[in-house]
CSV table of N, CA and C in Angstrom, one decimal:
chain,number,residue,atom,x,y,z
Z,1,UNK,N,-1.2,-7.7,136.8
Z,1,UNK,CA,-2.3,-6.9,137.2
Z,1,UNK,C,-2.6,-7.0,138.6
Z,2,UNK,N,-3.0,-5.8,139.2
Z,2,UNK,CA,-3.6,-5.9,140.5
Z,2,UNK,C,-4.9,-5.5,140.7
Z,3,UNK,N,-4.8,-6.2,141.2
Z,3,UNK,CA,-6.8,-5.8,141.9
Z,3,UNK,C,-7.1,-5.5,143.2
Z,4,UNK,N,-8.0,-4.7,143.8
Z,4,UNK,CA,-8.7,-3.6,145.1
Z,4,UNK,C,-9.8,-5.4,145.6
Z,5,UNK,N,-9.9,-5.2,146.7
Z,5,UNK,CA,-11.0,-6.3,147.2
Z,5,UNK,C,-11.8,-6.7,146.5
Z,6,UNK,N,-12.6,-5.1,146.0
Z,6,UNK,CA,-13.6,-5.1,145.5
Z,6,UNK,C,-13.8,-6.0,144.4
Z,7,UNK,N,-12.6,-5.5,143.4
Z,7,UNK,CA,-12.6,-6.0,142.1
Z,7,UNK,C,-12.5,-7.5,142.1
Z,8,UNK,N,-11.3,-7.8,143.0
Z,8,UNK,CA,-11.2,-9.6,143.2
Z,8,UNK,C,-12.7,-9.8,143.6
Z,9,UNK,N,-13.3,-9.8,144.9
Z,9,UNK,CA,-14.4,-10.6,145.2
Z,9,UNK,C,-15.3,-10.6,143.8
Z,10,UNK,N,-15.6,-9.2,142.9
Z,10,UNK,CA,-16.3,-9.3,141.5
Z,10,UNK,C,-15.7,-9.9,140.7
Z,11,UNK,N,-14.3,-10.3,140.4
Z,11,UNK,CA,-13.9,-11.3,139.7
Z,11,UNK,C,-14.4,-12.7,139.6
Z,12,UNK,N,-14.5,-12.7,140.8
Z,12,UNK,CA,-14.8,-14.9,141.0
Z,12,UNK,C,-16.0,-15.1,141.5
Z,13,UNK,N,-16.7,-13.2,141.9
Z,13,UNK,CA,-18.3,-13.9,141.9
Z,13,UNK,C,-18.8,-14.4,143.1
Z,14,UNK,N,-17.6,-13.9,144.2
Z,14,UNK,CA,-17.9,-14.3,145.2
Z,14,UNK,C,-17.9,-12.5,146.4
Z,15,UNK,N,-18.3,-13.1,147.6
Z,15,UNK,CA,-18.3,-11.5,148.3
Z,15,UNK,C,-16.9,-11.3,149.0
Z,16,UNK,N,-16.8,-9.6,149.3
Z,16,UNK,CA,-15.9,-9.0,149.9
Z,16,UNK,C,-15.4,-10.0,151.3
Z,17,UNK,N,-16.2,-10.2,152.1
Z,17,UNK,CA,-16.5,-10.7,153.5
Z,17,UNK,C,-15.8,-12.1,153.5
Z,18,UNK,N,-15.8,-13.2,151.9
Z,18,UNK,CA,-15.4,-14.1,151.9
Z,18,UNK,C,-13.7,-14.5,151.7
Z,19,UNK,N,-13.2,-13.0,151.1
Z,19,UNK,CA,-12.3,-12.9,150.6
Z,19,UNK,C,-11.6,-12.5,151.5
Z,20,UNK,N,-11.8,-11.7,152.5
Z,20,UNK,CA,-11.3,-11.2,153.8
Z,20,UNK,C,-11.1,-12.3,154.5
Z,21,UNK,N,-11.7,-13.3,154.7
Z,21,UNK,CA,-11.7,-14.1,155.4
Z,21,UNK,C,-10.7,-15.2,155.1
Z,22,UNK,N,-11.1,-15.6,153.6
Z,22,UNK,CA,-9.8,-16.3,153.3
Z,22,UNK,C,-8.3,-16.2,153.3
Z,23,UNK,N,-8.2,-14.6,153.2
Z,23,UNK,CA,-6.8,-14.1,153.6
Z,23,UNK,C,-6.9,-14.2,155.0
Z,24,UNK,N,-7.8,-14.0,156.1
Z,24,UNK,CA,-7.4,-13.7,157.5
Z,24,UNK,C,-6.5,-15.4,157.8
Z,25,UNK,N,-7.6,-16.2,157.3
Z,25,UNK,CA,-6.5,-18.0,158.0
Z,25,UNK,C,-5.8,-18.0,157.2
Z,26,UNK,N,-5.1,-17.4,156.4
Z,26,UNK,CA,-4.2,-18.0,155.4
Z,26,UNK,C,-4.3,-18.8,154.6
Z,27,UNK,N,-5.1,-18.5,153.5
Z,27,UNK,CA,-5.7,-19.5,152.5
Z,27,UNK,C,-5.5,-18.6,151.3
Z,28,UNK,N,-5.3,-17.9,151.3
Z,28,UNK,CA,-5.5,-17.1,150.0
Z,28,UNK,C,-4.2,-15.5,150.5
Z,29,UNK,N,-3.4,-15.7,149.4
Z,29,UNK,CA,-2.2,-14.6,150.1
Z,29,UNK,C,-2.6,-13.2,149.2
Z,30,UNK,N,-2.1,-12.2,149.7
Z,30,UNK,CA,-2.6,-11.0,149.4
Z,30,UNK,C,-1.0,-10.3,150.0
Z,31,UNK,N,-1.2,-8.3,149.8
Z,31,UNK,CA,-0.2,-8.0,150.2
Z,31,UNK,C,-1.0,-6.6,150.5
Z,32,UNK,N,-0.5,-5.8,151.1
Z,32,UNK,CA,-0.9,-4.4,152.1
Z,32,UNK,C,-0.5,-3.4,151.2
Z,33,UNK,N,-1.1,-2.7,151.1
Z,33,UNK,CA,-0.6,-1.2,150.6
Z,33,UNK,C,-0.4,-0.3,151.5
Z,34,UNK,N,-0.1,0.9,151.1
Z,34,UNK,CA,0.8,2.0,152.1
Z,34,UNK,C,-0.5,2.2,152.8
Z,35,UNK,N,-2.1,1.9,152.6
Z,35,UNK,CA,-2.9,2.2,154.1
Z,35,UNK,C,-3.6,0.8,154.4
Z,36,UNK,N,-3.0,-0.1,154.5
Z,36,UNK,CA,-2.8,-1.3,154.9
Z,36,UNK,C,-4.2,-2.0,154.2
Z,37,UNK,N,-4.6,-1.6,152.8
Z,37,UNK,CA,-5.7,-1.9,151.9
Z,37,UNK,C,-4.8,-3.1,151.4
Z,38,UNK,N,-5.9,-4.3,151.1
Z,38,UNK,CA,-5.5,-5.8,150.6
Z,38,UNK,C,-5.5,-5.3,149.3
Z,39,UNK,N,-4.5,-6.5,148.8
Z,39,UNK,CA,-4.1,-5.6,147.2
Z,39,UNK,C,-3.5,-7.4,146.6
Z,40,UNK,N,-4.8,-7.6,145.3
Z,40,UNK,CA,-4.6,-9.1,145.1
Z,40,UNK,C,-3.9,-8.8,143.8
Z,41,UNK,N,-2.9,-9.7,143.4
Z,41,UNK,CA,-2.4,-10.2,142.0
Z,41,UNK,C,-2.6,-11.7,141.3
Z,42,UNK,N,-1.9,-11.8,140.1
Z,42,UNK,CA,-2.0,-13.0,139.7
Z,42,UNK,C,-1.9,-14.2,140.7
Z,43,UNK,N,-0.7,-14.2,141.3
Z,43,UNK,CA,-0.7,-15.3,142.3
Z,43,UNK,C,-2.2,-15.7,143.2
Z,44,UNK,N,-2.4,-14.0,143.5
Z,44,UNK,CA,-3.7,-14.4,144.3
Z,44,UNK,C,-4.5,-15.1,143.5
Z,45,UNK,N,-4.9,-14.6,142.5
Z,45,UNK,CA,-6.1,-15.3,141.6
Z,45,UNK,C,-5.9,-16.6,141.0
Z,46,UNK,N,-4.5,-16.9,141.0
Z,46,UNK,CA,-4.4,-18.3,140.8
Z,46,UNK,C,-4.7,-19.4,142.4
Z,47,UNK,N,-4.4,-18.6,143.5
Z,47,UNK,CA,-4.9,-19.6,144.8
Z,47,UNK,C,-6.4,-19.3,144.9
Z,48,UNK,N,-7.1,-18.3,144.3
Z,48,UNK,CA,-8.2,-18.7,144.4
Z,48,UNK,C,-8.8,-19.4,143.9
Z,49,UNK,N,-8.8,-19.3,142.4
Z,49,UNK,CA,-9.2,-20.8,141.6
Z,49,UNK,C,-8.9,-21.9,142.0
Z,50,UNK,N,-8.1,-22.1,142.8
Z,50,UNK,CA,-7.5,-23.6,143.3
Z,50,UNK,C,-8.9,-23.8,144.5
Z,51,UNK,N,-8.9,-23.0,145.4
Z,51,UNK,CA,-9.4,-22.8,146.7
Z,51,UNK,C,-11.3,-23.0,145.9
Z,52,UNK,N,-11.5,-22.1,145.4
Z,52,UNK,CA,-12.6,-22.0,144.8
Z,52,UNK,C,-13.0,-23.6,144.2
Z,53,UNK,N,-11.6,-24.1,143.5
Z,53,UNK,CA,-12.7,-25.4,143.1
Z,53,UNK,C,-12.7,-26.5,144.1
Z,54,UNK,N,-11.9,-26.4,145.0
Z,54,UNK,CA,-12.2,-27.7,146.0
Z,54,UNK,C,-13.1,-27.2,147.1
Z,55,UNK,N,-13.4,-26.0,147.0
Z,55,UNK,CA,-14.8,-25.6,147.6
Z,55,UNK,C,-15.4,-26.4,147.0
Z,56,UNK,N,-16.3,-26.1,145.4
Z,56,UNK,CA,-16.9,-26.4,144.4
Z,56,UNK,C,-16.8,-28.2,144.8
Z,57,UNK,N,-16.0,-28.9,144.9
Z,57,UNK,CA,-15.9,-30.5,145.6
Z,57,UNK,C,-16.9,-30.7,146.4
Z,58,UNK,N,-16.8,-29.9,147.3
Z,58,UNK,CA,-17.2,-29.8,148.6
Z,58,UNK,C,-16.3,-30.0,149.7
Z,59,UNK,N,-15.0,-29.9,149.4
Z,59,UNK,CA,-14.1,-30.1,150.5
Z,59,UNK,C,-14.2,-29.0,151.7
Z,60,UNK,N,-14.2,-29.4,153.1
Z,60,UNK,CA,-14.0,-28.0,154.1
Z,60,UNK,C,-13.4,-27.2,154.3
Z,61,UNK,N,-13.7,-26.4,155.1
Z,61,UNK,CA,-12.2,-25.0,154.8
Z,61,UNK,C,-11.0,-26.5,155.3
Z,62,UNK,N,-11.0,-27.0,156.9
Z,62,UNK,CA,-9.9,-27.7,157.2
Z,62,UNK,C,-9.0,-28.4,155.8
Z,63,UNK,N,-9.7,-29.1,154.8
Z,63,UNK,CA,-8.7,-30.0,153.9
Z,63,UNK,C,-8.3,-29.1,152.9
Z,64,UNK,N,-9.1,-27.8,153.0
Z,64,UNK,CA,-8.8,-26.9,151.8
Z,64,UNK,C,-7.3,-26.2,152.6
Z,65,UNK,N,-7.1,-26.0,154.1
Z,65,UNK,CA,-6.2,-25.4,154.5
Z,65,UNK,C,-4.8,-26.3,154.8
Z,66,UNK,N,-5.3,-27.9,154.9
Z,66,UNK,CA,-4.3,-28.5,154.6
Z,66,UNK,C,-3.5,-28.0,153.4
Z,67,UNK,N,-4.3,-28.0,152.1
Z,67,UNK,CA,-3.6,-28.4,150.6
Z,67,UNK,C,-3.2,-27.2,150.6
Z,68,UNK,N,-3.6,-26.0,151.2
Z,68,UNK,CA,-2.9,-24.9,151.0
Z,68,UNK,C,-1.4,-24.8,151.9
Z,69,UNK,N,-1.6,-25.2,152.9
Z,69,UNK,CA,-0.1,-25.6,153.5
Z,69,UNK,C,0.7,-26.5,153.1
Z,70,UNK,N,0.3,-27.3,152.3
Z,70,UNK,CA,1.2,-28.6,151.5
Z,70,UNK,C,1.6,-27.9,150.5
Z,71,UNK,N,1.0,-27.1,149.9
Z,71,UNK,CA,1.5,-26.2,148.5
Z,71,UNK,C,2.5,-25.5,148.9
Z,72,UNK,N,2.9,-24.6,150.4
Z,72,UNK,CA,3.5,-23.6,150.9
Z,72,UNK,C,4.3,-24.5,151.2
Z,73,UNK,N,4.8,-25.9,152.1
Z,73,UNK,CA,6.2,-26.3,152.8
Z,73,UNK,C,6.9,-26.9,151.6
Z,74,UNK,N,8.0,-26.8,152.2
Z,74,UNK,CA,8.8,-27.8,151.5
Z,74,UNK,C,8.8,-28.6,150.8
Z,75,UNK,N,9.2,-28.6,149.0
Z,75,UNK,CA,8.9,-29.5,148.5
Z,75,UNK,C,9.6,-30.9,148.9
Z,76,UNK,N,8.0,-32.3,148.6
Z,76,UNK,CA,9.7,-33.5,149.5
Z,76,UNK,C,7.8,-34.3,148.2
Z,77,UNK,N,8.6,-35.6,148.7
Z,77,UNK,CA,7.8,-36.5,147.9
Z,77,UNK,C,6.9,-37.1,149.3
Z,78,UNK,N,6.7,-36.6,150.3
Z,78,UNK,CA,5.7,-37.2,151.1
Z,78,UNK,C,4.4,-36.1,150.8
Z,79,UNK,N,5.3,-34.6,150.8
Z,79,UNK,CA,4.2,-33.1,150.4
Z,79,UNK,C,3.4,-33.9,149.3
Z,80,UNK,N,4.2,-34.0,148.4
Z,80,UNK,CA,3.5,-34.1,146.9
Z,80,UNK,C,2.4,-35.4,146.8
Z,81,UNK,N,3.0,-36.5,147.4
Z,81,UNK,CA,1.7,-36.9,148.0
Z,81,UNK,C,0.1,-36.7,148.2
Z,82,UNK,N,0.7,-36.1,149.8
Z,82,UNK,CA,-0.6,-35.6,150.2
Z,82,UNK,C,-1.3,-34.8,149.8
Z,83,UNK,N,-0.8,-34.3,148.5
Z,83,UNK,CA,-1.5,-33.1,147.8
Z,83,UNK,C,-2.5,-33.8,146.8
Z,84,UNK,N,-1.5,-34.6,146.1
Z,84,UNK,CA,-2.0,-35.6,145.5
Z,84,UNK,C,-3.2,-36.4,145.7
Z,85,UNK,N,-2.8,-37.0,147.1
Z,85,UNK,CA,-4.2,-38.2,147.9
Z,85,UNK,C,-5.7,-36.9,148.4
Z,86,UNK,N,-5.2,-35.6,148.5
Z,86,UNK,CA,-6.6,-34.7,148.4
Z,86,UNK,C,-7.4,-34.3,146.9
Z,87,UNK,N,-6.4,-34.0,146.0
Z,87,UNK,CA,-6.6,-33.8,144.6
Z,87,UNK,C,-7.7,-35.2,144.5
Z,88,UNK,N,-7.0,-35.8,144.2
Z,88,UNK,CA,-7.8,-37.2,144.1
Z,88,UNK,C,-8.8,-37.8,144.8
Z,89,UNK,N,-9.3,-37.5,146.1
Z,89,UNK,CA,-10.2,-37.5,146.6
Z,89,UNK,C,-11.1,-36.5,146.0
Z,90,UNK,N,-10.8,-35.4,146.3
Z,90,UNK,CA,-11.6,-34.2,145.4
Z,90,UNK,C,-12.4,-34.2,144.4
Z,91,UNK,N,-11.2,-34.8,143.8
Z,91,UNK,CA,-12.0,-35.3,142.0
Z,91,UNK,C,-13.1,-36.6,142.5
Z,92,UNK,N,-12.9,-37.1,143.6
Z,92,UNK,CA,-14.3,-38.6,143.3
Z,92,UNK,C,-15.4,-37.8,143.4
Z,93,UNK,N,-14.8,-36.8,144.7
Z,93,UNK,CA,-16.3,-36.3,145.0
Z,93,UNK,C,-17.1,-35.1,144.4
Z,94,UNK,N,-16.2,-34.8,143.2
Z,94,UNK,CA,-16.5,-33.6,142.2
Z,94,UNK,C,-17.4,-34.8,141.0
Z,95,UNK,N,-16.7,-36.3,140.8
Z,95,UNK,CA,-17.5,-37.0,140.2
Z,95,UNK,C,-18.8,-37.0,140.9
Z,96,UNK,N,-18.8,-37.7,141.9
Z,96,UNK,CA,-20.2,-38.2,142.6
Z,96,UNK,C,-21.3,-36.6,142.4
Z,97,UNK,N,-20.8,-35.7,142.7
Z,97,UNK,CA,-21.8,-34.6,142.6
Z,97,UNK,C,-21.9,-34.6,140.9
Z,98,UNK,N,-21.2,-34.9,140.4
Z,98,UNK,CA,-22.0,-34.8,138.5
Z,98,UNK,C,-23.0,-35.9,138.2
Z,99,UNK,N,-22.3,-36.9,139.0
Z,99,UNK,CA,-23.8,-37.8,138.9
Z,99,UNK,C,-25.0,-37.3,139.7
Z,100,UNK,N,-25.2,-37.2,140.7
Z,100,UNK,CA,-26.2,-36.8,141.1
Z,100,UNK,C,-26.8,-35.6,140.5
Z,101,UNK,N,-25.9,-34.6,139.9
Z,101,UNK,CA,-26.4,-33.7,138.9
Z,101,UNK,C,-27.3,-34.1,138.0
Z,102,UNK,N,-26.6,-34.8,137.1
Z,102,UNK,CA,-26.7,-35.7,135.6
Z,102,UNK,C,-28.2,-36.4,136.0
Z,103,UNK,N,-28.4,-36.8,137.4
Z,103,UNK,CA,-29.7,-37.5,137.7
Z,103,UNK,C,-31.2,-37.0,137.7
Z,104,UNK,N,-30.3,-35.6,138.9
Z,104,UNK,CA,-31.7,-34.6,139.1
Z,104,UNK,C,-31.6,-33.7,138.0
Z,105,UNK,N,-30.9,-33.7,136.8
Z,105,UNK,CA,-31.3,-32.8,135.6
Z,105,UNK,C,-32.3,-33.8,135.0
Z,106,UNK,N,-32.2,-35.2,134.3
Z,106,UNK,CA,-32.9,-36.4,134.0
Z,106,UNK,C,-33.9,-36.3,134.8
Z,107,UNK,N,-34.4,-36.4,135.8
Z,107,UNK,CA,-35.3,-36.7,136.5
Z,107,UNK,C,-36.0,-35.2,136.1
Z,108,UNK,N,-35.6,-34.0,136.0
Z,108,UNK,CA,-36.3,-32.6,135.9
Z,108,UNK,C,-36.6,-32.8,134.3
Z,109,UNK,N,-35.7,-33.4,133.2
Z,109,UNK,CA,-36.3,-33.6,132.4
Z,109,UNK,C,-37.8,-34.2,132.3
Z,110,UNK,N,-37.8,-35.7,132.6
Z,110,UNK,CA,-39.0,-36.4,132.6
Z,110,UNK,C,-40.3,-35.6,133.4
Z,111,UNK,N,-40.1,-35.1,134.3
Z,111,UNK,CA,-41.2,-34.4,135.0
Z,111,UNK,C,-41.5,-32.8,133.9
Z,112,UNK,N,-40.0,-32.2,133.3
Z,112,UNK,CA,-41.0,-31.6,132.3
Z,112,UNK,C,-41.8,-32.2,130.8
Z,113,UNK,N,-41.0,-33.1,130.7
Z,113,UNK,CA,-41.9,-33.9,129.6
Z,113,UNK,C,-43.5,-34.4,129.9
Z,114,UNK,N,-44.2,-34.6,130.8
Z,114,UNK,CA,-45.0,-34.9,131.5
Z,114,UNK,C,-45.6,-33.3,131.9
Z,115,UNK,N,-45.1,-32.5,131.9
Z,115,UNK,CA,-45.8,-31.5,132.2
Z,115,UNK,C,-46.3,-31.2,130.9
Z,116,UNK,N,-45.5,-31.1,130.1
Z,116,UNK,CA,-45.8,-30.8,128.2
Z,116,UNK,C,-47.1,-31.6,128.1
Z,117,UNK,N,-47.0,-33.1,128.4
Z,117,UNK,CA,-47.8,-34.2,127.8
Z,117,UNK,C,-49.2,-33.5,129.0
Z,118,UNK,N,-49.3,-32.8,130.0
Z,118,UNK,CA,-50.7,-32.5,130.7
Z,118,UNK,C,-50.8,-31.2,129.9
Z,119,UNK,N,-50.2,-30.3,129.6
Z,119,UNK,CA,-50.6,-28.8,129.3
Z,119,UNK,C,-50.9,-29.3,127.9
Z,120,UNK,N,-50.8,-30.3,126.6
Z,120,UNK,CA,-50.9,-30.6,125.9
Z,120,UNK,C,-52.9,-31.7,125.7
Z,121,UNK,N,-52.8,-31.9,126.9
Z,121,UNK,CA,-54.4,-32.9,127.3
Z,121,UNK,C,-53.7,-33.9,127.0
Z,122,UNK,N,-52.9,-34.5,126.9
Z,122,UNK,CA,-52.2,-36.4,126.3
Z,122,UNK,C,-53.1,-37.1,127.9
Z,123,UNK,N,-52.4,-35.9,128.8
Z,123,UNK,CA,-52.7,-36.8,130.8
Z,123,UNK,C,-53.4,-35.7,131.2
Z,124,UNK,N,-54.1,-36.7,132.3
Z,124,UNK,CA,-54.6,-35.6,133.5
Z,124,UNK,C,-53.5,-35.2,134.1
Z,125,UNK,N,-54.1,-33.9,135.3
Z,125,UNK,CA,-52.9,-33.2,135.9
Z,125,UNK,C,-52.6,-34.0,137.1
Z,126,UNK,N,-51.8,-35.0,137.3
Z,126,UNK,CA,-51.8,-35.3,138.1
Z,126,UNK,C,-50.0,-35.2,139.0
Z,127,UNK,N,-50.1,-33.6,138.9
Z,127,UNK,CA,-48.3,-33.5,139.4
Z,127,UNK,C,-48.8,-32.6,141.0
Z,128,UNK,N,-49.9,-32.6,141.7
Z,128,UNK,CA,-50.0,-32.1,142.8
Z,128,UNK,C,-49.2,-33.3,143.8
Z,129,UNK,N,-48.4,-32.9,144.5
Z,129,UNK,CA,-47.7,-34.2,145.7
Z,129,UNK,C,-48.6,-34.6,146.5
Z,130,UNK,N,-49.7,-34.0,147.0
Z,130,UNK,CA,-50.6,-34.5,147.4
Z,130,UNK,C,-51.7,-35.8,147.0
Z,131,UNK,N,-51.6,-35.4,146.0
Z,131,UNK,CA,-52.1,-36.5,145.8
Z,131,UNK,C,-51.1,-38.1,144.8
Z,132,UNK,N,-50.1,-37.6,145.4
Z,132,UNK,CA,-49.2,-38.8,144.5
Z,132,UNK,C,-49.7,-39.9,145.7
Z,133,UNK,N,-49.0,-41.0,144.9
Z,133,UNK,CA,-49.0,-42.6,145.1
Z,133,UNK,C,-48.0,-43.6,145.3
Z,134,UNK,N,-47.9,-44.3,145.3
Z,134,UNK,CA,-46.6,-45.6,145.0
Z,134,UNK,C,-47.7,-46.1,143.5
Z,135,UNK,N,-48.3,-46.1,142.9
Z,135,UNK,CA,-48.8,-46.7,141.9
Z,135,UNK,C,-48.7,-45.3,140.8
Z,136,UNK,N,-48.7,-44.2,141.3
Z,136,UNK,CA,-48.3,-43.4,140.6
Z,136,UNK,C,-47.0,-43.2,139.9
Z,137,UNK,N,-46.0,-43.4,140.9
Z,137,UNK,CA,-44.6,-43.7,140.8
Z,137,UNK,C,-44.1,-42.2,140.9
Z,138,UNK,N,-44.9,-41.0,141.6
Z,138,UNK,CA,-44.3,-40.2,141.6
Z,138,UNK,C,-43.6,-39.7,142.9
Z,139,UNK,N,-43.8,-40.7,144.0
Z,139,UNK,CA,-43.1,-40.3,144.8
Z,139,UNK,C,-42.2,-40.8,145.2
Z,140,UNK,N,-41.2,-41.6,144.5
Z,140,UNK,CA,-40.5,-42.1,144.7
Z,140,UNK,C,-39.0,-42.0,144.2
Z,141,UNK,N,-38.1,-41.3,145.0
Z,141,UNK,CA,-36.9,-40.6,144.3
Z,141,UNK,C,-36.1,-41.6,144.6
Z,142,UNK,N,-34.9,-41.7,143.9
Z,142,UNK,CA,-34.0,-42.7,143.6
Z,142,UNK,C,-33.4,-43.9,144.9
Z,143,UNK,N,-33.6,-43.1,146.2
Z,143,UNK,CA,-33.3,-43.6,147.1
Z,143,UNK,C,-34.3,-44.9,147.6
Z,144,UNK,N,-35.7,-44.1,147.4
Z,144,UNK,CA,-36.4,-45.4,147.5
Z,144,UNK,C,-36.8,-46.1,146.8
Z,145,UNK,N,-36.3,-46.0,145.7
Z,145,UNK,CA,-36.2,-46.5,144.6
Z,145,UNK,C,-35.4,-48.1,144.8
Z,146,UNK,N,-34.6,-47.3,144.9
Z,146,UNK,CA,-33.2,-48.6,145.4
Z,146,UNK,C,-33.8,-49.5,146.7
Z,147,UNK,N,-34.2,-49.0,147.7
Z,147,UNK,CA,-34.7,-49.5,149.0
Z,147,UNK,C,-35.9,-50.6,148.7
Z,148,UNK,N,-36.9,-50.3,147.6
Z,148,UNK,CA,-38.3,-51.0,147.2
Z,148,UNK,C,-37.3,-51.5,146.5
Z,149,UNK,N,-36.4,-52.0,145.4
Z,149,UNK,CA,-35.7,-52.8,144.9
Z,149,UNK,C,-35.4,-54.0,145.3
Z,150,UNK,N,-34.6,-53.9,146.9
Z,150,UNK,CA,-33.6,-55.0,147.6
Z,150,UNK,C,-35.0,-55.7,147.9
């Protein structure tokens, strides 16, 4: 199957402008048609899913343009490596962002539970930030959490 810019950038949900771009450094390959219109196939959409999720990591365009040049040379066992030692980095930091996910979902949980228990009368309203406290325990996000800890 082929797809027009259009259709790719609506494929993955992402904009025209981005997809242009990623073909201009060479990150994402494409091919010209007879009026020099980008014209994406399977291949494309498989470097974009790759490209797309070590975005989603948070890796930079730079390590994202390394792994895409390690994918393109030569296969040798030092390539595969370093493809490897980024994959793997990747993945820590795709972990570390599900924790912090998994936290600030938890944490939005209990704050709406607490909002139920005031729209319910259980509590007073006491979720204005203004008037939070350290005895309140509402102002204190995980970080100083840990800090009032040590």
């Amino acid at each position: 199957m082929e797809y027009t810019l259009k259709e790719f950038a609506e494929l993955f949900g992402i904009t025209e402008h981005t997809v242009r771009y990623y073909t201009d450094i060479d990150l994402l390959p494409c091919r010209r048609d007879g009026q020099n219109r980008r014209v994406f196939n399977e291949e494309s959409a498989n470097w974009m899913r790759g490209i797309l999720y070590l975005k989603r990591c948070g890796a930079p365009i730079k390590v994202i343009r390394e792994y895409c040049e390690l994918c393109r040379a030569e296969e040798s066992e030092e390539h595969l490596m370093a493809r490897y030692q980024i994959i793997k980095d990747q993945r820590a930091q795709a972990h570390r962002r599900a924790e912090e996910a998994a936290a600030t979902a938890a944490y939005m949980d209990q704050k709406l539970r607490h909002y139920e228990d005031i729209l319910a009368g259980v509590l007073p309203d006491d979720t204005n930030p203004g008037n939070w406290s350290r005895k309140t325990g509402h102002d204190c996000g995980p970080q100083e959490k840990d800090r009032d800890a040590k």
